[in-house]
Amino acid sequence: MPANILVVDDEQSIVDLLEVYLKNENFHVFKFYNGHDALQCIEKEEIDLAILDIMLPDMSGLAICQRIREKHNFPVIMLTAKDEEIDKITGLTLGADDYITKPFRPLEMVARVKAQLRRFTKYNAAEPAQEENIIVFSGIVLDKDKHECTLNERPLSLTPTEFSILWVLASNRGHVVSSEELFQEVWGDKYFTNSNNTVMVHIRHLREKMNDSAERPKYIKTVWGVGYKIDK
């Protein structure tokens, strides 16, 4: 069954271009030019991934992302005309999984859509969980097959990216995972200088959901100049 992709941008040419490339990959596309109609679609349809422009006529894509994260965990890719770090960091903080700056190459967008869907599908697999796909430590239970995480028996609503980060760190408990290794493992992409900011924002968001802190960490510790670790 083809995945349902939501595309929201007030530039019709961009929406139509993405529709052509995504349909060529057998995706089903819901396209809108404003946030209000997009939110109505999300309530009615089973969306598997959203591509949101930050600048929209009625509300920002950041606001839509925030509304999505109130109920849904499907991947969100932010699309922005600004190459400004603040937009990227804000989007990631609100729960976006990736971002791409205009102008972009349609094939790159398709590749990122596929990568996010693979991760989301992988962590939401319906098969019964195998023992090696469950990690239990310090009150945390991670079930990789069901993409479920609980902390002291309290469910944590994690995005696929957040779950992936926590899984990598938990799988390497007692060892430092460098920012470069974490980025390449989770995002499956080349590590650049600004990639460290991407990792930092997701770590901060993950800590907030776990009621953890960088100053007095109970779970995720920062090893300055190296990376992150979770003690055994």
PDB file of C-alpha atoms in Angstrom:
ATOM      1  CA  MET A   1       0.000   0.000   0.000  1.00  0.00           C
ATOM      2  CA  PRO A   2       1.522   3.366  -1.023  1.00  0.00           C
ATOM      3  CA  ALA A   3       2.517   5.780   1.723  1.00  0.00           C
ATOM      4  CA  ASN A   4       0.476   8.960   2.120  1.00  0.00           C
ATOM      5  CA  ILE A   5       2.647  12.079   1.867  1.00  0.00           C
ATOM      6  CA  LEU A   6       1.320  15.498   2.916  1.00  0.00           C
ATOM      7  CA  VAL A   7       2.921  18.448   1.082  1.00  0.00           C
ATOM      8  CA  VAL A   8       2.160  21.989   2.293  1.00  0.00           C
ATOM      9  CA  ASP A   9       3.615  25.051   0.567  1.00  0.00           C
ATOM     10  CA  ASP A  10       2.063  28.285  -0.689  1.00  0.00           C
ATOM     11  CA  GLU A  11       4.157  28.107  -3.878  1.00  0.00           C
ATOM     12  CA  GLN A  12       2.087  25.978  -6.251  1.00  0.00           C
ATOM     13  CA  SER A  13       5.046  25.268  -8.540  1.00  0.00           C
ATOM     14  CA  ILE A  14       6.960  23.641  -5.681  1.00  0.00           C
ATOM     15  CA  VAL A  15       3.973  21.566  -4.564  1.00  0.00           C
ATOM     16  CA  ASP A  16       3.275  20.405  -8.119  1.00  0.00           C
ATOM     17  CA  LEU A  17       6.938  19.539  -8.679  1.00  0.00           C
ATOM     18  CA  LEU A  18       7.113  17.467  -5.498  1.00  0.00           C
ATOM     19  CA  GLU A  19       3.847  15.765  -6.421  1.00  0.00           C
ATOM     20  CA  VAL A  20       5.294  14.624  -9.758  1.00  0.00           C
ATOM     21  CA  TYR A  21       8.491  13.214  -8.220  1.00  0.00           C
ATOM     22  CA  LEU A  22       6.712  11.569  -5.279  1.00  0.00           C
ATOM     23  CA  LYS A  23       4.052  10.004  -7.498  1.00  0.00           C
ATOM     24  CA  ASN A  24       6.819   8.625  -9.705  1.00  0.00           C
ATOM     25  CA  GLU A  25       7.907   6.691  -6.606  1.00  0.00           C
ATOM     26  CA  ASN A  26       4.335   5.424  -6.105  1.00  0.00           C
ATOM     27  CA  PHE A  27       3.555   7.666  -3.142  1.00  0.00           C
ATOM     28  CA  HIS A  28       0.046   9.046  -2.643  1.00  0.00           C
ATOM     29  CA  VAL A  29       0.241  12.838  -2.306  1.00  0.00           C
ATOM     30  CA  PHE A  30      -2.084  15.204  -0.442  1.00  0.00           C
ATOM     31  CA  LYS A  31      -1.149  18.757  -1.429  1.00  0.00           C
ATOM     32  CA  PHE A  32      -2.226  22.024   0.167  1.00  0.00           C
ATOM     33  CA  TYR A  33      -1.250  25.676   0.006  1.00  0.00           C
ATOM     34  CA  ASN A  34      -2.219  26.736   3.554  1.00  0.00           C
ATOM     35  CA  GLY A  35      -2.079  25.349   7.063  1.00  0.00           C
ATOM     36  CA  HIS A  36      -5.816  25.269   7.781  1.00  0.00           C
ATOM     37  CA  ASP A  37      -6.624  22.840   4.962  1.00  0.00           C
ATOM     38  CA  ALA A  38      -3.580  20.734   5.809  1.00  0.00           C
ATOM     39  CA  LEU A  39      -4.665  20.300   9.440  1.00  0.00           C
ATOM     40  CA  GLN A  40      -8.147  19.249   8.318  1.00  0.00           C
ATOM     41  CA  CYS A  41      -6.555  16.627   6.072  1.00  0.00           C
ATOM     42  CA  ILE A  42      -4.445  15.270   8.943  1.00  0.00           C
ATOM     43  CA  GLU A  43      -7.616  14.750  10.992  1.00  0.00           C
ATOM     44  CA  LYS A  44      -9.315  12.816   8.183  1.00  0.00           C
ATOM     45  CA  GLU A  45      -6.534  10.867   6.505  1.00  0.00           C
ATOM     46  CA  GLU A  46      -3.804   8.451   7.608  1.00  0.00           C
ATOM     47  CA  ILE A  47      -0.696  10.483   6.871  1.00  0.00           C
ATOM     48  CA  ASP A  48       2.679   8.700   6.830  1.00  0.00           C
ATOM     49  CA  LEU A  49       4.945  11.730   6.377  1.00  0.00           C
ATOM     50  CA  ALA A  50       4.549  15.509   6.110  1.00  0.00           C
ATOM     51  CA  ILE A  51       6.610  18.061   4.186  1.00  0.00           C
ATOM     52  CA  LEU A  52       5.880  21.510   5.644  1.00  0.00           C
ATOM     53  CA  ASP A  53       6.986  24.900   4.389  1.00  0.00           C
ATOM     54  CA  ILE A  54       7.825  27.200   7.285  1.00  0.00           C
ATOM     55  CA  MET A  55       6.342  30.324   5.669  1.00  0.00           C
ATOM     56  CA  LEU A  56       2.603  29.928   4.949  1.00  0.00           C
ATOM     57  CA  PRO A  57      -0.113  32.580   4.489  1.00  0.00           C
ATOM     58  CA  ASP A  58      -2.307  31.642   7.463  1.00  0.00           C
ATOM     59  CA  MET A  59       0.035  29.958   9.962  1.00  0.00           C
ATOM     60  CA  SER A  60       3.633  28.840  10.074  1.00  0.00           C
ATOM     61  CA  GLY A  61       4.778  25.347   9.276  1.00  0.00           C
ATOM     62  CA  LEU A  62       6.306  25.332  12.751  1.00  0.00           C
ATOM     63  CA  ALA A  63       2.820  25.751  14.247  1.00  0.00           C
ATOM     64  CA  ILE A  64       1.531  22.882  12.110  1.00  0.00           C
ATOM     65  CA  CYS A  65       4.427  20.690  13.245  1.00  0.00           C
ATOM     66  CA  GLN A  66       3.621  21.482  16.858  1.00  0.00           C
ATOM     67  CA  ARG A  67      -0.036  20.551  16.296  1.00  0.00           C
ATOM     68  CA  ILE A  68       0.998  17.304  14.614  1.00  0.00           C
ATOM     69  CA  ARG A  69       3.190  16.296  17.544  1.00  0.00           C
ATOM     70  CA  GLU A  70       0.248  16.647  19.925  1.00  0.00           C
ATOM     71  CA  LYS A  71      -1.296  13.501  18.409  1.00  0.00           C
ATOM     72  CA  HIS A  72       1.011  11.925  15.837  1.00  0.00           C
ATOM     73  CA  ASN A  73       4.553  10.557  15.548  1.00  0.00           C
ATOM     74  CA  PHE A  74       4.890  10.284  11.760  1.00  0.00           C
ATOM     75  CA  PRO A  75       8.022  11.946  10.297  1.00  0.00           C
ATOM     76  CA  VAL A  76       8.005  15.672   9.502  1.00  0.00           C
ATOM     77  CA  ILE A  77      10.396  17.349   7.069  1.00  0.00           C
ATOM     78  CA  MET A  78      10.551  21.149   7.259  1.00  0.00           C
ATOM     79  CA  LEU A  79      11.008  23.153   4.062  1.00  0.00           C
ATOM     80  CA  THR A  80      12.404  26.671   4.366  1.00  0.00           C
ATOM     81  CA  ALA A  81      13.526  29.422   2.041  1.00  0.00           C
ATOM     82  CA  LYS A  82      15.857  30.753   4.735  1.00  0.00           C
ATOM     83  CA  ASP A  83      19.254  29.272   5.389  1.00  0.00           C
ATOM     84  CA  GLU A  84      19.010  30.417   8.996  1.00  0.00           C
ATOM     85  CA  GLU A  85      20.048  28.173  11.872  1.00  0.00           C
ATOM     86  CA  ILE A  86      17.274  29.525  14.124  1.00  0.00           C
ATOM     87  CA  ASP A  87      14.535  28.187  11.831  1.00  0.00           C
ATOM     88  CA  LYS A  88      16.179  24.778  11.707  1.00  0.00           C
ATOM     89  CA  ILE A  89      16.728  24.593  15.443  1.00  0.00           C
ATOM     90  CA  THR A  90      13.167  25.744  16.182  1.00  0.00           C
ATOM     91  CA  GLY A  91      11.750  23.156  13.809  1.00  0.00           C
ATOM     92  CA  LEU A  92      13.785  20.352  15.341  1.00  0.00           C
ATOM     93  CA  THR A  93      12.835  21.485  18.831  1.00  0.00           C
ATOM     94  CA  LEU A  94       9.142  21.318  17.939  1.00  0.00           C
ATOM     95  CA  GLY A  95       9.521  17.742  16.752  1.00  0.00           C
ATOM     96  CA  ALA A  96      10.599  17.909  13.113  1.00  0.00           C
ATOM     97  CA  ASP A  97      12.795  15.025  11.975  1.00  0.00           C
ATOM     98  CA  ASP A  98      14.637  16.727   9.128  1.00  0.00           C
ATOM     99  CA  TYR A  99      14.798  19.969   7.168  1.00  0.00           C
ATOM    100  CA  ILE A 100      15.778  21.014   3.665  1.00  0.00           C
ATOM    101  CA  THR A 101      16.481  24.516   2.359  1.00  0.00           C
ATOM    102  CA  LYS A 102      15.123  25.994  -0.874  1.00  0.00           C
ATOM    103  CA  PRO A 103      16.159  25.767  -3.602  1.00  0.00           C
ATOM    104  CA  PHE A 104      16.494  22.005  -3.382  1.00  0.00           C
ATOM    105  CA  ARG A 105      16.905  19.105  -5.756  1.00  0.00           C
ATOM    106  CA  PRO A 106      13.690  17.064  -6.002  1.00  0.00           C
ATOM    107  CA  LEU A 107      15.628  13.797  -6.019  1.00  0.00           C
ATOM    108  CA  GLU A 108      17.290  14.779  -2.736  1.00  0.00           C
ATOM    109  CA  MET A 109      13.864  15.391  -1.208  1.00  0.00           C
ATOM    110  CA  VAL A 110      12.642  12.006  -2.439  1.00  0.00           C
ATOM    111  CA  ALA A 111      15.725  10.350  -0.912  1.00  0.00           C
ATOM    112  CA  ARG A 112      15.069  12.022   2.437  1.00  0.00           C
ATOM    113  CA  VAL A 113      11.402  11.023   2.343  1.00  0.00           C
ATOM    114  CA  LYS A 114      12.378   7.407   1.742  1.00  0.00           C
ATOM    115  CA  ALA A 115      14.975   7.490   4.538  1.00  0.00           C
ATOM    116  CA  GLN A 116      12.477   8.875   7.060  1.00  0.00           C
ATOM    117  CA  LEU A 117       9.811   6.365   6.052  1.00  0.00           C
ATOM    118  CA  ARG A 118      12.265   3.475   6.359  1.00  0.00           C
ATOM    119  CA  ARG A 119      13.141   4.562   9.879  1.00  0.00           C
ATOM    120  CA  PHE A 120       9.517   5.080  10.846  1.00  0.00           C
ATOM    121  CA  THR A 121       8.430   1.726   9.397  1.00  0.00           C
ATOM    122  CA  LYS A 122      11.371  -0.041  11.019  1.00  0.00           C
ATOM    123  CA  TYR A 123      10.503   1.244  14.475  1.00  0.00           C
ATOM    124  CA  ASN A 124       6.796   0.580  14.085  1.00  0.00           C
ATOM    125  CA  ALA A 125       7.084  -2.995  12.831  1.00  0.00           C
ATOM    126  CA  ALA A 126       4.145  -5.195  13.759  1.00  0.00           C
ATOM    127  CA  GLU A 127       6.177  -8.364  14.323  1.00  0.00           C
ATOM    128  CA  PRO A 128       6.399  -9.702  17.880  1.00  0.00           C
ATOM    129  CA  ALA A 129       9.331  -8.162  19.724  1.00  0.00           C
ATOM    130  CA  GLN A 130      12.414 -10.335  19.995  1.00  0.00           C
ATOM    131  CA  GLU A 131      14.459 -10.264  23.163  1.00  0.00           C
ATOM    132  CA  GLU A 132      17.460  -8.691  21.418  1.00  0.00           C
ATOM    133  CA  ASN A 133      15.222  -5.826  20.284  1.00  0.00           C
ATOM    134  CA  ILE A 134      14.287  -4.829  23.836  1.00  0.00           C
ATOM    135  CA  ILE A 135      16.591  -2.825  26.093  1.00  0.00           C
ATOM    136  CA  VAL A 136      15.836  -2.428  29.798  1.00  0.00           C
ATOM    137  CA  PHE A 137      17.902  -0.259  32.147  1.00  0.00           C
ATOM    138  CA  SER A 138      17.427   2.344  34.906  1.00  0.00           C
ATOM    139  CA  GLY A 139      13.633   2.294  34.643  1.00  0.00           C
ATOM    140  CA  ILE A 140      13.727   2.662  30.844  1.00  0.00           C
ATOM    141  CA  VAL A 141      12.229   0.047  28.524  1.00  0.00           C
ATOM    142  CA  LEU A 142      12.910   0.397  24.792  1.00  0.00           C
ATOM    143  CA  ASP A 143      11.041  -1.900  22.419  1.00  0.00           C
ATOM    144  CA  LYS A 144      12.555  -1.485  18.973  1.00  0.00           C
ATOM    145  CA  ASP A 145       9.961  -3.561  17.117  1.00  0.00           C
ATOM    146  CA  LYS A 146       6.982  -1.715  18.558  1.00  0.00           C
ATOM    147  CA  HIS A 147       8.756   1.676  18.691  1.00  0.00           C
ATOM    148  CA  GLU A 148       7.653   2.040  22.290  1.00  0.00           C
ATOM    149  CA  CYS A 149       9.544   3.593  25.172  1.00  0.00           C
ATOM    150  CA  THR A 150       8.543   3.805  28.811  1.00  0.00           C
ATOM    151  CA  LEU A 151      10.313   5.557  31.668  1.00  0.00           C
ATOM    152  CA  ASN A 152       9.380   4.288  35.134  1.00  0.00           C
ATOM    153  CA  GLU A 153       6.280   2.722  33.513  1.00  0.00           C
ATOM    154  CA  ARG A 154       5.299   6.075  31.981  1.00  0.00           C
ATOM    155  CA  PRO A 155       5.004   6.035  28.167  1.00  0.00           C
ATOM    156  CA  LEU A 156       7.268   8.500  26.364  1.00  0.00           C
ATOM    157  CA  SER A 157       5.985   9.872  23.077  1.00  0.00           C
ATOM    158  CA  LEU A 158       9.138   9.892  20.960  1.00  0.00           C
ATOM    159  CA  THR A 159       9.526  10.751  17.304  1.00  0.00           C
ATOM    160  CA  PRO A 160      11.331   8.133  15.167  1.00  0.00           C
ATOM    161  CA  THR A 161      14.483  10.261  15.267  1.00  0.00           C
ATOM    162  CA  GLU A 162      14.379  10.643  19.056  1.00  0.00           C
ATOM    163  CA  PHE A 163      13.778   6.922  19.502  1.00  0.00           C
ATOM    164  CA  SER A 164      16.673   6.139  17.179  1.00  0.00           C
ATOM    165  CA  ILE A 165      19.039   8.416  19.119  1.00  0.00           C
ATOM    166  CA  LEU A 166      18.059   6.866  22.450  1.00  0.00           C
ATOM    167  CA  TRP A 167      18.375   3.362  21.005  1.00  0.00           C
ATOM    168  CA  VAL A 168      21.904   4.013  19.719  1.00  0.00           C
ATOM    169  CA  LEU A 169      23.026   5.501  23.043  1.00  0.00           C
ATOM    170  CA  ALA A 170      21.338   2.744  25.060  1.00  0.00           C
ATOM    171  CA  SER A 171      22.882   0.057  22.847  1.00  0.00           C
ATOM    172  CA  ASN A 172      26.313   1.506  23.628  1.00  0.00           C
ATOM    173  CA  ARG A 173      25.856   2.030  27.372  1.00  0.00           C
ATOM    174  CA  GLY A 174      29.153   2.689  29.093  1.00  0.00           C
ATOM    175  CA  HIS A 175      30.759   3.970  25.882  1.00  0.00           C
ATOM    176  CA  VAL A 176      30.909   7.445  24.410  1.00  0.00           C
ATOM    177  CA  VAL A 177      29.153   7.858  21.049  1.00  0.00           C
ATOM    178  CA  SER A 178      30.616  10.782  19.126  1.00  0.00           C
ATOM    179  CA  SER A 179      28.312  13.340  17.542  1.00  0.00           C
ATOM    180  CA  GLU A 180      29.603  12.257  14.142  1.00  0.00           C
ATOM    181  CA  GLU A 181      28.872   8.589  14.806  1.00  0.00           C
ATOM    182  CA  LEU A 182      25.433   9.433  16.173  1.00  0.00           C
ATOM    183  CA  PHE A 183      24.541  11.584  13.170  1.00  0.00           C
ATOM    184  CA  GLN A 184      25.708   9.004  10.649  1.00  0.00           C
ATOM    185  CA  GLU A 185      23.914   6.188  12.474  1.00  0.00           C
ATOM    186  CA  VAL A 186      20.616   8.012  12.939  1.00  0.00           C
ATOM    187  CA  TRP A 187      20.400  10.212   9.852  1.00  0.00           C
ATOM    188  CA  GLY A 188      22.429   7.990   7.537  1.00  0.00           C
ATOM    189  CA  ASP A 189      24.047  11.063   5.997  1.00  0.00           C
ATOM    190  CA  LYS A 190      27.460  12.717   5.808  1.00  0.00           C
ATOM    191  CA  TYR A 191      28.480  14.684   8.884  1.00  0.00           C
ATOM    192  CA  PHE A 192      29.068  18.415   8.399  1.00  0.00           C
ATOM    193  CA  THR A 193      29.896  21.177  10.885  1.00  0.00           C
ATOM    194  CA  ASN A 194      26.257  22.218  11.366  1.00  0.00           C
ATOM    195  CA  SER A 195      25.245  18.572  11.837  1.00  0.00           C
ATOM    196  CA  ASN A 196      26.401  18.907  15.449  1.00  0.00           C
ATOM    197  CA  ASN A 197      23.667  21.504  16.041  1.00  0.00           C
ATOM    198  CA  THR A 198      21.100  19.061  14.686  1.00  0.00           C
ATOM    199  CA  VAL A 199      22.276  16.390  17.127  1.00  0.00           C
ATOM    200  CA  MET A 200      22.355  18.860  20.041  1.00  0.00           C
ATOM    201  CA  VAL A 201      18.772  20.006  19.468  1.00  0.00           C
ATOM    202  CA  HIS A 202      17.429  16.450  19.333  1.00  0.00           C
ATOM    203  CA  ILE A 203      19.381  15.494  22.466  1.00  0.00           C
ATOM    204  CA  ARG A 204      17.925  18.515  24.272  1.00  0.00           C
ATOM    205  CA  HIS A 205      14.398  17.642  23.188  1.00  0.00           C
ATOM    206  CA  LEU A 206      14.906  14.035  24.270  1.00  0.00           C
ATOM    207  CA  ARG A 207      16.178  15.144  27.667  1.00  0.00           C
ATOM    208  CA  GLU A 208      13.119  17.356  28.131  1.00  0.00           C
ATOM    209  CA  LYS A 209      10.794  14.423  27.520  1.00  0.00           C
ATOM    210  CA  MET A 210      12.798  12.311  29.990  1.00  0.00           C
ATOM    211  CA  ASN A 211      12.893  15.105  32.595  1.00  0.00           C
ATOM    212  CA  ASP A 212      16.670  14.971  32.303  1.00  0.00           C
ATOM    213  CA  SER A 213      19.125  17.884  32.221  1.00  0.00           C
ATOM    214  CA  ALA A 214      22.538  18.585  30.760  1.00  0.00           C
ATOM    215  CA  GLU A 215      23.800  20.080  34.038  1.00  0.00           C
ATOM    216  CA  ARG A 216      22.826  17.128  36.267  1.00  0.00           C
ATOM    217  CA  PRO A 217      22.084  14.280  33.870  1.00  0.00           C
ATOM    218  CA  LYS A 218      20.460  11.105  35.104  1.00  0.00           C
ATOM    219  CA  TYR A 219      20.543   9.374  31.735  1.00  0.00           C
ATOM    220  CA  ILE A 220      22.221  11.134  28.798  1.00  0.00           C
ATOM    221  CA  LYS A 221      25.603  12.618  29.683  1.00  0.00           C
ATOM    222  CA  THR A 222      27.557  15.056  27.523  1.00  0.00           C
ATOM    223  CA  VAL A 223      31.250  14.290  27.122  1.00  0.00           C
ATOM    224  CA  TRP A 224      32.474  17.714  26.024  1.00  0.00           C
ATOM    225  CA  GLY A 225      34.361  17.747  22.762  1.00  0.00           C
ATOM    226  CA  VAL A 226      33.582  14.096  22.139  1.00  0.00           C
ATOM    227  CA  GLY A 227      29.903  13.147  22.209  1.00  0.00           C
ATOM    228  CA  TYR A 228      27.287  11.549  24.469  1.00  0.00           C
ATOM    229  CA  LYS A 229      27.013   8.481  26.674  1.00  0.00           C
ATOM    230  CA  ILE A 230      24.630   6.597  28.925  1.00  0.00           C
ATOM    231  CA  ASP A 231      26.258   4.845  31.872  1.00  0.00           C
ATOM    232  CA  LYS A 232      25.733   1.164  32.459  1.00  0.00           C
TER     233      LYS A 232
END
